[in-house]
Short mmCIF file of C-alpha atoms (C1' of nucleotides) in Angstrom, two decimals:
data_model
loop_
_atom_site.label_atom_id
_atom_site.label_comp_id
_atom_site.label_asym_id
_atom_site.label_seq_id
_atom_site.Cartn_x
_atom_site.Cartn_y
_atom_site.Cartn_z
CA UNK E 1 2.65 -21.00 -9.39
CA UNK E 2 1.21 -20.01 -12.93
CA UNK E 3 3.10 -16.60 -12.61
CA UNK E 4 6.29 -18.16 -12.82
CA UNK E 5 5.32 -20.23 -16.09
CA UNK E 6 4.15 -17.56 -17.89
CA UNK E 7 7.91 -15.73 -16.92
CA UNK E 8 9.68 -18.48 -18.10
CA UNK E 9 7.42 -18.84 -20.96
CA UNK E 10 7.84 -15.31 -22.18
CA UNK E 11 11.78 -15.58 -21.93
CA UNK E 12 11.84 -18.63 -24.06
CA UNK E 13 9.73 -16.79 -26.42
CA UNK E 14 12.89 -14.45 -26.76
CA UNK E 15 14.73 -17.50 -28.84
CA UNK E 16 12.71 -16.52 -31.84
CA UNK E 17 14.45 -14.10 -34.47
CA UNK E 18 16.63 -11.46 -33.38
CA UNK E 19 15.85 -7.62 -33.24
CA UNK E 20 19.43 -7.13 -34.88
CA UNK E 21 18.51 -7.71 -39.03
CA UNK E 22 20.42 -10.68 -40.01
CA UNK E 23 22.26 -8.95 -42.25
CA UNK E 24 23.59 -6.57 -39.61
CA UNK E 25 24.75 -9.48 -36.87
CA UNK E 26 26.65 -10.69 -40.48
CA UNK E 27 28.41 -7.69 -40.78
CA UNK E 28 29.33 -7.42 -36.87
CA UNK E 29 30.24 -10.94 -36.81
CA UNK E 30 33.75 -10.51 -37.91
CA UNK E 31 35.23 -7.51 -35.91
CA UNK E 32 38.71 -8.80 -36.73
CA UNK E 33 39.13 -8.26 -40.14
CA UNK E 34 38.18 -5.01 -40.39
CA UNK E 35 39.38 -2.74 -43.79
CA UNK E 36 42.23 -0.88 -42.78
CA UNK E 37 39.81 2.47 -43.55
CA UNK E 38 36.22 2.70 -44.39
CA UNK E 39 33.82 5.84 -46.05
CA UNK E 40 31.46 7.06 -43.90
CA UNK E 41 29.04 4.95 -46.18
CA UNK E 42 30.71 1.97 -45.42
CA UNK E 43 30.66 2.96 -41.70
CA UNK E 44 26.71 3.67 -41.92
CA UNK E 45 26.23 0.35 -43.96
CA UNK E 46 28.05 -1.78 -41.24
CA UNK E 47 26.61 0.19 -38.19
CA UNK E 48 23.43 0.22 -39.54
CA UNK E 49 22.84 4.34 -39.15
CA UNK E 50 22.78 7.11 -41.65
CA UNK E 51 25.72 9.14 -42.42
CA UNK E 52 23.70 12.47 -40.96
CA UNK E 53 24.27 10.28 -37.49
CA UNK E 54 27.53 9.66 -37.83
CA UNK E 55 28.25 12.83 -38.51
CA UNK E 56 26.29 14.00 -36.23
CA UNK E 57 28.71 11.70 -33.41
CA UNK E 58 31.25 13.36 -34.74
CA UNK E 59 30.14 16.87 -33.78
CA UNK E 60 29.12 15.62 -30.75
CA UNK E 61 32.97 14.45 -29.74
CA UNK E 62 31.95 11.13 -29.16
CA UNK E 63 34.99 10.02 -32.06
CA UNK E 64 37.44 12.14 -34.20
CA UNK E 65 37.82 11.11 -38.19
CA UNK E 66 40.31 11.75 -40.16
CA UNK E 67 39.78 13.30 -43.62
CA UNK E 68 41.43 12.52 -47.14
CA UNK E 69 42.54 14.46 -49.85
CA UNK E 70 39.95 14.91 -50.91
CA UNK E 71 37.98 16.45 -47.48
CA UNK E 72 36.14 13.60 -47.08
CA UNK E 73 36.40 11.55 -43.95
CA UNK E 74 38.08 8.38 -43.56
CA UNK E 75 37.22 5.93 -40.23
CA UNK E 76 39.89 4.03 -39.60
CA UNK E 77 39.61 0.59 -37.55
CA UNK E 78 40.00 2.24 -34.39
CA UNK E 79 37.56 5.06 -35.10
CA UNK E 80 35.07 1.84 -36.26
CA UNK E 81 35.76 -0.07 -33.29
CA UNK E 82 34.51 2.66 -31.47
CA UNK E 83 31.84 3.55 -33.19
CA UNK E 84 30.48 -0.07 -32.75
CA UNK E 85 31.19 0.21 -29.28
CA UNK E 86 28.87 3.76 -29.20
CA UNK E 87 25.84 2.70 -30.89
CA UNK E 88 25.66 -0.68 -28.94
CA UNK E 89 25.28 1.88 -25.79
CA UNK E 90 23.19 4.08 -28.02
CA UNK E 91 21.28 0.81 -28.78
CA UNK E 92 20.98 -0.57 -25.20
CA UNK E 93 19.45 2.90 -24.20
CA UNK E 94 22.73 4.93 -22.86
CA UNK E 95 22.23 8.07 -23.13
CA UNK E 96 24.64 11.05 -25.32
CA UNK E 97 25.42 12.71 -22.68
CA UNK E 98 26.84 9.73 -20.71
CA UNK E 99 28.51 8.39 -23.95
CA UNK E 100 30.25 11.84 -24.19
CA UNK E 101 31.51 11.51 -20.21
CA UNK E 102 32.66 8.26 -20.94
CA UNK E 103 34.69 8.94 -24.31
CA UNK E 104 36.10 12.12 -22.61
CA UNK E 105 37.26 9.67 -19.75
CA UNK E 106 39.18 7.59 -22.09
CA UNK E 107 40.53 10.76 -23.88
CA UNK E 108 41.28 12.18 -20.29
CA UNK E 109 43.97 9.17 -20.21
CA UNK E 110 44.72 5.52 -18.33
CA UNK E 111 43.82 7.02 -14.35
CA UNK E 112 40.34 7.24 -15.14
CA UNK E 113 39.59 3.35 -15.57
CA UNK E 114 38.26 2.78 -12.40
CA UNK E 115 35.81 5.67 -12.75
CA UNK E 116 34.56 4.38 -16.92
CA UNK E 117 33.96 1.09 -14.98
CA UNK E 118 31.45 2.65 -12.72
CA UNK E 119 29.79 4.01 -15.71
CA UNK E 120 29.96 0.73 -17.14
CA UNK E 121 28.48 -0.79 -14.27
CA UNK E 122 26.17 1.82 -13.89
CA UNK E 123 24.72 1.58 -17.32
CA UNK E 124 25.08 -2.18 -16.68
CA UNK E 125 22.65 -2.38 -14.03
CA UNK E 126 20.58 0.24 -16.06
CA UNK E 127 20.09 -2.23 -18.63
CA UNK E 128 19.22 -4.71 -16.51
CA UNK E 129 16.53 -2.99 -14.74
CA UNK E 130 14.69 -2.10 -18.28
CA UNK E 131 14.93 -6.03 -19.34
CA UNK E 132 12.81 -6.58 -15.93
CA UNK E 133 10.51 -4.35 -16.30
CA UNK E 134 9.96 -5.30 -20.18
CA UNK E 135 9.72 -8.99 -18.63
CA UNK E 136 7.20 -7.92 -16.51
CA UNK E 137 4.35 -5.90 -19.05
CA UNK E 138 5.71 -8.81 -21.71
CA UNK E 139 4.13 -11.19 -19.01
CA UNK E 140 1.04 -8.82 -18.50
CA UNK E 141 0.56 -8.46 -22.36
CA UNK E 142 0.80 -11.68 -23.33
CA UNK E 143 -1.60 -12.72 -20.28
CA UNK E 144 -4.46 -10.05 -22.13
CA UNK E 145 -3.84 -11.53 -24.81
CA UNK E 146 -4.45 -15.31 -23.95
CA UNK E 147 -7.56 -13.85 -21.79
CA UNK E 148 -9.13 -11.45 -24.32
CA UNK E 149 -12.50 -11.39 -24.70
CA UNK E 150 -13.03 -7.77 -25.87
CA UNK E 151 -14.17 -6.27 -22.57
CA UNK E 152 -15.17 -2.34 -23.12
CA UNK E 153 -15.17 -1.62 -19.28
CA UNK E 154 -17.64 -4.66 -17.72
CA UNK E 155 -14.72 -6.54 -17.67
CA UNK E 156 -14.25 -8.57 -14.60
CA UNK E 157 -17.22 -11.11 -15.67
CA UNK E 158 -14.72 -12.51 -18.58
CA UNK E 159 -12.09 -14.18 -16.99
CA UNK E 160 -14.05 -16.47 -14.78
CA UNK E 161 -15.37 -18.00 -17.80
CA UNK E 162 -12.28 -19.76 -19.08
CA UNK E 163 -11.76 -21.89 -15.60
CA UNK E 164 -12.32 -25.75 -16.93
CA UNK E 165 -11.84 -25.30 -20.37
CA UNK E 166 -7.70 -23.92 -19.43
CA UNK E 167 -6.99 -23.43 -23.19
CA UNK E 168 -3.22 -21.52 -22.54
CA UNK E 169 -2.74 -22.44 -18.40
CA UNK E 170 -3.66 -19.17 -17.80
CA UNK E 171 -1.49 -17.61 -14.92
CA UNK E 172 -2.86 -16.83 -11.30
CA UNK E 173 -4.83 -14.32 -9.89
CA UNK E 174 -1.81 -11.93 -8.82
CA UNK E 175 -1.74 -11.00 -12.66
CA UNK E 176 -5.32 -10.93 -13.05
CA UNK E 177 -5.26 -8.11 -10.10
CA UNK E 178 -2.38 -6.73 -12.12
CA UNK E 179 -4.18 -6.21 -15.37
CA UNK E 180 -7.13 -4.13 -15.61
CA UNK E 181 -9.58 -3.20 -18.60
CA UNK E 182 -8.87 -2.58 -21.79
CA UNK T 1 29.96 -23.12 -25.35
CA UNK T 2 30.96 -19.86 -23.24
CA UNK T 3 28.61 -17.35 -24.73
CA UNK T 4 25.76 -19.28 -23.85
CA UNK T 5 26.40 -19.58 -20.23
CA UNK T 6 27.10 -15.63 -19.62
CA UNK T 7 23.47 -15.36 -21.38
CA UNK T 8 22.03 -17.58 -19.11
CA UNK T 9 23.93 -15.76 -16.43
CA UNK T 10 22.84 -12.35 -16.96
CA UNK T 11 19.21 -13.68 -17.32
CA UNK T 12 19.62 -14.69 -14.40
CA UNK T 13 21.21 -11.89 -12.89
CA UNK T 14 18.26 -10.04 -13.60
CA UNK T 15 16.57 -11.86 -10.67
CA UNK T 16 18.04 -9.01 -8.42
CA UNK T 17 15.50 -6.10 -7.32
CA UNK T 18 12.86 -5.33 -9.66
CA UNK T 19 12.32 -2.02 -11.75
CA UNK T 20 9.53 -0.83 -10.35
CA UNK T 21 10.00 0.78 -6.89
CA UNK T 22 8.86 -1.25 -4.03
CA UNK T 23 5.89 1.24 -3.41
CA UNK T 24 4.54 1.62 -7.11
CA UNK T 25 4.42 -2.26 -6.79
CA UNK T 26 2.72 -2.51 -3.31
CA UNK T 27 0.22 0.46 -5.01
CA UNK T 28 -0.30 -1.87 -7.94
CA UNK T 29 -0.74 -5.30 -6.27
CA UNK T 30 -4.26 -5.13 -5.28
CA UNK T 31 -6.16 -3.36 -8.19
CA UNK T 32 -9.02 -5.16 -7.18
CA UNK T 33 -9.78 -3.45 -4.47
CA UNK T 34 -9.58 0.26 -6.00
CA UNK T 35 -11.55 3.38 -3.84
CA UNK T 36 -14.72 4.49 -6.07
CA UNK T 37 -13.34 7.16 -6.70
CA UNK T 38 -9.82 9.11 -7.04
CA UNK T 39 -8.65 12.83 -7.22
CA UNK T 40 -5.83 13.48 -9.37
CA UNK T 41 -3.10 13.43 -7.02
CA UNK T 42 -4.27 9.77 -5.47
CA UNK T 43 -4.03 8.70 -9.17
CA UNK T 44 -0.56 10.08 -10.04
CA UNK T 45 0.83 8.82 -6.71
CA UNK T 46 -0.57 5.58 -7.51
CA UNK T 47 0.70 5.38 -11.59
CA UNK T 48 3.64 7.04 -10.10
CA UNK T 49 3.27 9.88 -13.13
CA UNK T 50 3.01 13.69 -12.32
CA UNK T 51 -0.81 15.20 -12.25
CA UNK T 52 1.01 17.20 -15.42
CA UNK T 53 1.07 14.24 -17.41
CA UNK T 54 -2.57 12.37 -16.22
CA UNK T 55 -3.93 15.70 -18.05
CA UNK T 56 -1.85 15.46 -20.90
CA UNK T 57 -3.16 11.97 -21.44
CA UNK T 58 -6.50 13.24 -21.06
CA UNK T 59 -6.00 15.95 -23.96
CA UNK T 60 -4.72 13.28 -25.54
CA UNK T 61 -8.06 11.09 -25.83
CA UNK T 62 -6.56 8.17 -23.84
CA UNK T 63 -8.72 8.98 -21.08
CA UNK T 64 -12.19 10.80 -20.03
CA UNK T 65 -12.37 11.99 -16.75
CA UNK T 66 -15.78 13.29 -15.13
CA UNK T 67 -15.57 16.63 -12.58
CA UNK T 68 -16.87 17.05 -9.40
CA UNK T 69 -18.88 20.27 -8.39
CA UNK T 70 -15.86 22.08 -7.79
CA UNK T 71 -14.26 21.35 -11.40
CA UNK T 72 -12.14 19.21 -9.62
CA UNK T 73 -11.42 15.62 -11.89
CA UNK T 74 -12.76 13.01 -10.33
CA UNK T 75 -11.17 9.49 -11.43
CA UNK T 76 -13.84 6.89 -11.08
CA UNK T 77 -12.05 2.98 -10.78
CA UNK T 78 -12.96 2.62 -14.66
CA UNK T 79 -11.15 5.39 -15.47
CA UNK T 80 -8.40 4.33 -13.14
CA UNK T 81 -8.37 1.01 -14.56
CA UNK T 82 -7.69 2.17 -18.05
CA UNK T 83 -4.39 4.33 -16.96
CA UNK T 84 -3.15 1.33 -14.92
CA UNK T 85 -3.30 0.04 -18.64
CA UNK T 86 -1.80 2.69 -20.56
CA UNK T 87 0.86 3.37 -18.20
CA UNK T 88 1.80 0.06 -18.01
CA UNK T 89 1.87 -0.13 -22.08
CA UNK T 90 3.64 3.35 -21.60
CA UNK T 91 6.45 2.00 -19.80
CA UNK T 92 7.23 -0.69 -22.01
CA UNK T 93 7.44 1.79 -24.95
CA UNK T 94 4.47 1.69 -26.72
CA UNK T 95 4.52 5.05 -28.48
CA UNK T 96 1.28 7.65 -27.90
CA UNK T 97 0.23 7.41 -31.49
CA UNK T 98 -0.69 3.54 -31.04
CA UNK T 99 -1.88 4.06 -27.66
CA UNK T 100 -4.37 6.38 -29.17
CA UNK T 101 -5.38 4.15 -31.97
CA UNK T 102 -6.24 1.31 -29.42
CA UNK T 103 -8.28 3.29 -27.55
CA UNK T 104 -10.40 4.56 -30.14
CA UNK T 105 -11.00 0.84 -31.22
CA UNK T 106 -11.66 0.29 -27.81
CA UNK T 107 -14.35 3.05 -27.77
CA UNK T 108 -15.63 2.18 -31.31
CA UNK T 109 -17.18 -1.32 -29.94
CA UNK T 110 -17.31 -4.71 -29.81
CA UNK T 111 -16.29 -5.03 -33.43
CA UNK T 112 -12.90 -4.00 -33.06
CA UNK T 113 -11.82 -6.53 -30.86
CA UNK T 114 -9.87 -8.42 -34.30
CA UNK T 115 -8.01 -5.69 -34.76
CA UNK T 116 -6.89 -4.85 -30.96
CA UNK T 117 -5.70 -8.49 -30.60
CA UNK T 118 -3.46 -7.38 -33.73
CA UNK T 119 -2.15 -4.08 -31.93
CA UNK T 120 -1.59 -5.72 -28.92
CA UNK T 121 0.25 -8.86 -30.40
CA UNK T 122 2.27 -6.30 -32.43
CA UNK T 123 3.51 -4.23 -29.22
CA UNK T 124 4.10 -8.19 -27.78
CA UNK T 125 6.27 -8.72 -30.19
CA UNK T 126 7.87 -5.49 -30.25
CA UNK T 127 9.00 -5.71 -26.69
CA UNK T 128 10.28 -9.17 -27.07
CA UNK T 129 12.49 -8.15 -29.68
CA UNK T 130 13.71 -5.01 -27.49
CA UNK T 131 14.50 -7.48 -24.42
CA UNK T 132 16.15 -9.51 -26.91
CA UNK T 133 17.95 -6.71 -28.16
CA UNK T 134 19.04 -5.79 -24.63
CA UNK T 135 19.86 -8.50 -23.63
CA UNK T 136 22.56 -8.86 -26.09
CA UNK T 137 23.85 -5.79 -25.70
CA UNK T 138 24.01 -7.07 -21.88
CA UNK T 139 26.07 -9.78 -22.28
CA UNK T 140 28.45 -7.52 -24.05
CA UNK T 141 28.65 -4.76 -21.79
CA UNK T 142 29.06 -8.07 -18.98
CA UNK T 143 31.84 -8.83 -20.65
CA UNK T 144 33.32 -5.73 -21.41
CA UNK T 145 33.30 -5.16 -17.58
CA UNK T 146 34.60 -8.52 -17.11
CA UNK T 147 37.81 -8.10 -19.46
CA UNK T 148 38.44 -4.35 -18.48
CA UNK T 149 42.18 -3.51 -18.25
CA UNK T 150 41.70 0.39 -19.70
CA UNK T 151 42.40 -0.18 -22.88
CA UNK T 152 42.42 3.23 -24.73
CA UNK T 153 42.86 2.03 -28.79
CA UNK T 154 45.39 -0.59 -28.42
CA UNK T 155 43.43 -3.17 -26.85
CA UNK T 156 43.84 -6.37 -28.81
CA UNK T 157 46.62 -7.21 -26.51
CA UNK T 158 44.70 -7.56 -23.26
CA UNK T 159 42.98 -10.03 -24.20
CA UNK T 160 44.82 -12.98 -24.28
CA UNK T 161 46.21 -12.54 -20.99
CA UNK T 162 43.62 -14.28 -19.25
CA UNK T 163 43.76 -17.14 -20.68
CA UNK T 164 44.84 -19.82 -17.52
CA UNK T 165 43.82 -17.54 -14.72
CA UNK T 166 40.03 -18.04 -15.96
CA UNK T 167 38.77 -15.64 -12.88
CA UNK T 168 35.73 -15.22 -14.21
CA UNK T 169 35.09 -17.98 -16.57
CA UNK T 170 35.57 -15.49 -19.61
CA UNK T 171 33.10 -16.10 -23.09
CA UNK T 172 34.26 -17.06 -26.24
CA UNK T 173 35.32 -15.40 -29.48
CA UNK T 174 32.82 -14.86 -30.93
CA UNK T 175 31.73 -12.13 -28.21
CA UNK T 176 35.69 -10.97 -28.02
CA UNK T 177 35.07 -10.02 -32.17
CA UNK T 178 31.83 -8.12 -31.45
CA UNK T 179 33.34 -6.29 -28.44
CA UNK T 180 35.55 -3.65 -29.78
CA UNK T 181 37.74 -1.22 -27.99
CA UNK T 182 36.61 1.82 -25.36
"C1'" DC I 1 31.38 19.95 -71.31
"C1'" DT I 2 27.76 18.26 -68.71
"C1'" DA I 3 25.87 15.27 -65.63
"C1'" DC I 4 26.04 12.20 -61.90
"C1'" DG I 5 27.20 10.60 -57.54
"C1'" DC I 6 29.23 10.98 -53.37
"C1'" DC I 7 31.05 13.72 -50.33
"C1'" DT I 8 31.65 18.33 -47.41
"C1'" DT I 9 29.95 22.16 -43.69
"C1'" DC I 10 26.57 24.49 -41.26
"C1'" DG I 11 22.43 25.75 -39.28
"C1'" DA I 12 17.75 24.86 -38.81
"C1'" DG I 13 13.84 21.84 -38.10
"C1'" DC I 14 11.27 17.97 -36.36
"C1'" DG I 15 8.74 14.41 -33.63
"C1'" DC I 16 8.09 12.77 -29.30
"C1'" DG I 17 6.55 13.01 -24.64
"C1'" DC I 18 6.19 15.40 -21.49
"C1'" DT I 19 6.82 19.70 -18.34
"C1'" DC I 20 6.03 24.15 -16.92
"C1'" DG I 21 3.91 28.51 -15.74
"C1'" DA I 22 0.50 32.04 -15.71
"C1'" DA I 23 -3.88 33.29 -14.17
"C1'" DC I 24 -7.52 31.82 -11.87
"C1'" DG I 25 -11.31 29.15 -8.56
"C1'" DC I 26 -12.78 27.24 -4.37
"C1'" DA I 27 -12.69 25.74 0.40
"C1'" DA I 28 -10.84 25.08 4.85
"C1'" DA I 29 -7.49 26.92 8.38
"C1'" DA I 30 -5.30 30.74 10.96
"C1'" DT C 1 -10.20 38.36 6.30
"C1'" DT C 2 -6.18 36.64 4.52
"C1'" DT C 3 -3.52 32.81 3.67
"C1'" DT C 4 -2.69 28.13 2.33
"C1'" DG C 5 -3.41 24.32 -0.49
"C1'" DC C 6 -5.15 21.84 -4.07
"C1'" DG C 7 -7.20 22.07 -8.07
"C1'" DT C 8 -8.54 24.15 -12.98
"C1'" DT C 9 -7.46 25.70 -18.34
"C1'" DC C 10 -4.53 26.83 -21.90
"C1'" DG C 11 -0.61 27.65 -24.50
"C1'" DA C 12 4.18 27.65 -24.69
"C1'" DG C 13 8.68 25.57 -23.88
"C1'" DC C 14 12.06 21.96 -23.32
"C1'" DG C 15 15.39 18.04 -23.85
"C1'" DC C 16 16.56 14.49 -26.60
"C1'" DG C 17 18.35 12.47 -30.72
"C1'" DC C 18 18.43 12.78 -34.68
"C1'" DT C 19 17.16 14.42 -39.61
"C1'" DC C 20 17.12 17.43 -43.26
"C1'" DG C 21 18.38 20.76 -46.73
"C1'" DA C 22 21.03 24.28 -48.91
"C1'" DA C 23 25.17 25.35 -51.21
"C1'" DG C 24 29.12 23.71 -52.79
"C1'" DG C 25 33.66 20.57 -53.99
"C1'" DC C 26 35.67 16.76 -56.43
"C1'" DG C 27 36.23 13.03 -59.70
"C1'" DT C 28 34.59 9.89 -63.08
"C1'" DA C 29 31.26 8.45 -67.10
"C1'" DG C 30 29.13 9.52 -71.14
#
DNA sequence: CTACGCCTTCGAGCGCGCTCGAACGCAAAA
DNA sequence: TTTTGCGTTCGAGCGCGCTCGAAGGCGTAG
């Protein structure tokens, strides 16, 4: 069935170039040897966020900074580990107000594992659901694509007309039903 | 190599239950055969949007929707057609502004149809990157779930002892560096 | 000494995509 | 006739996640 070719097709499609910058999977490569502290530049730099936004986290209670001397704040590796940890939820979609249940969890102490794993699992499955359903328009997009023949309404008379010629194996008719004009 | 097989695994796990409710898919499946016409409330049952936001889009420009003798909006299957369309591009986040844009190529004529190929290949690649993008951050919330012993700061030590048990055929390095603690 | 650069706090503002509510119209049911 | 239900227009409000800017401190370079 063409549907399921197109699926896979649009999946291996994903091997291309990551979303992350290069220079940013670089940077989170090596988790290990962190600095022993960082400026909230350096923080920004590796995370890949402004300093506003960190600061910002920092109001929210998501992750407490120390400060120096000199006022200003200084992350140390457990306050970056963290961090990294937040803005791959903020990244995957979580939203603040789940991130700030969760951190308060692990503030609230060790008893409350079994409860951040259901919020793990629960954004977990969240995430999953949203790479489905991406799948699924990716499929339907790149099908309009491969079919488009710059229909302005009239547009059921265009995709008979590629039957013989079968330029891109064209998926079935389920995603033709699923794909109307424009 | 590890890594590589709990990608392929949560790829795979994503061949659970789809996003899309049951009924907005059953609603979807057979666009061919749409009524002539639809009042509002059909159409928002069927997009599975509020009748709130199927006006919006219509102040927006997406849409233009004839009335009936009683004012009411009458949604004729063009005009249905065209929201399947933008909800669908919608849901995989292609923002207002660009939704716009495409439709007034759309309405501009024939001529446009270069330049729509180019938005819609843009939003293509947009979402790929964003499943890519989740699906990374997938594999390490998998394996965050996977390795969970409560850690709360001091979690370098939990994860070495694993190593023989193997209950879960645990990744490799390289995802223990980019997975940092809470 | 001045200027620069990087930092601080705090409150306000913004862009997005809805979401709501008030005030009203029309038609069928009780 | 009154009520119920579904619709209309229009403008305002909301929740989210930042994002910005003002006013100032501190330390080094020129």
């Amino acid at each position: 069935m063409a549907t399921d070719d197109l699926m896979t097709r649009a999946l291996e499609a994903l091997g291309d170039d990551g979303p992350l910058s290069v220079e940013a999977i670089h940077r989170l490569a090596d988790l290990a040897d962190l600095p022993e502290t960082m400026t909230i530049a350096e923080v920004a730099d590796l995370l890949d966020i402004s300093p506003h936004t960190l600061r910002y986290y920092e109001r929210a209670g998501l992750v407490e900074v120390a400060r120096g001397g000199n006022g200003h704040r200084v992350y140390d590796a457990k306050a970056v580990r963290r961090l990294v940890f937040l803005t791959r939820m903020r990244l995957s979609g979580m939203p603040m107000r789940d991130l700030r249940h969760y951190v308060s969890l692990v503030d609230a102490g060790g008893h409350t594992v079994h409860e951040r794993l259901d919020v793990l699992v629960g954004h977990r499955d969240a995430v999953r659901r949203r790479i489905r359903e991406l799948t699924l328009s990716l499929v339907a997009i790149e099908y309009k694509i491969a079919t488009y023949g710059g229909s302005t309404g009239s547009d059921v008379q265009e995709f008979g007309t590629t039957t013989g010629t079968d330029r891109t194996a064209l998926p079935d008719e389920s995603l033709r039903r699923a794909l109307p004009a424009e």
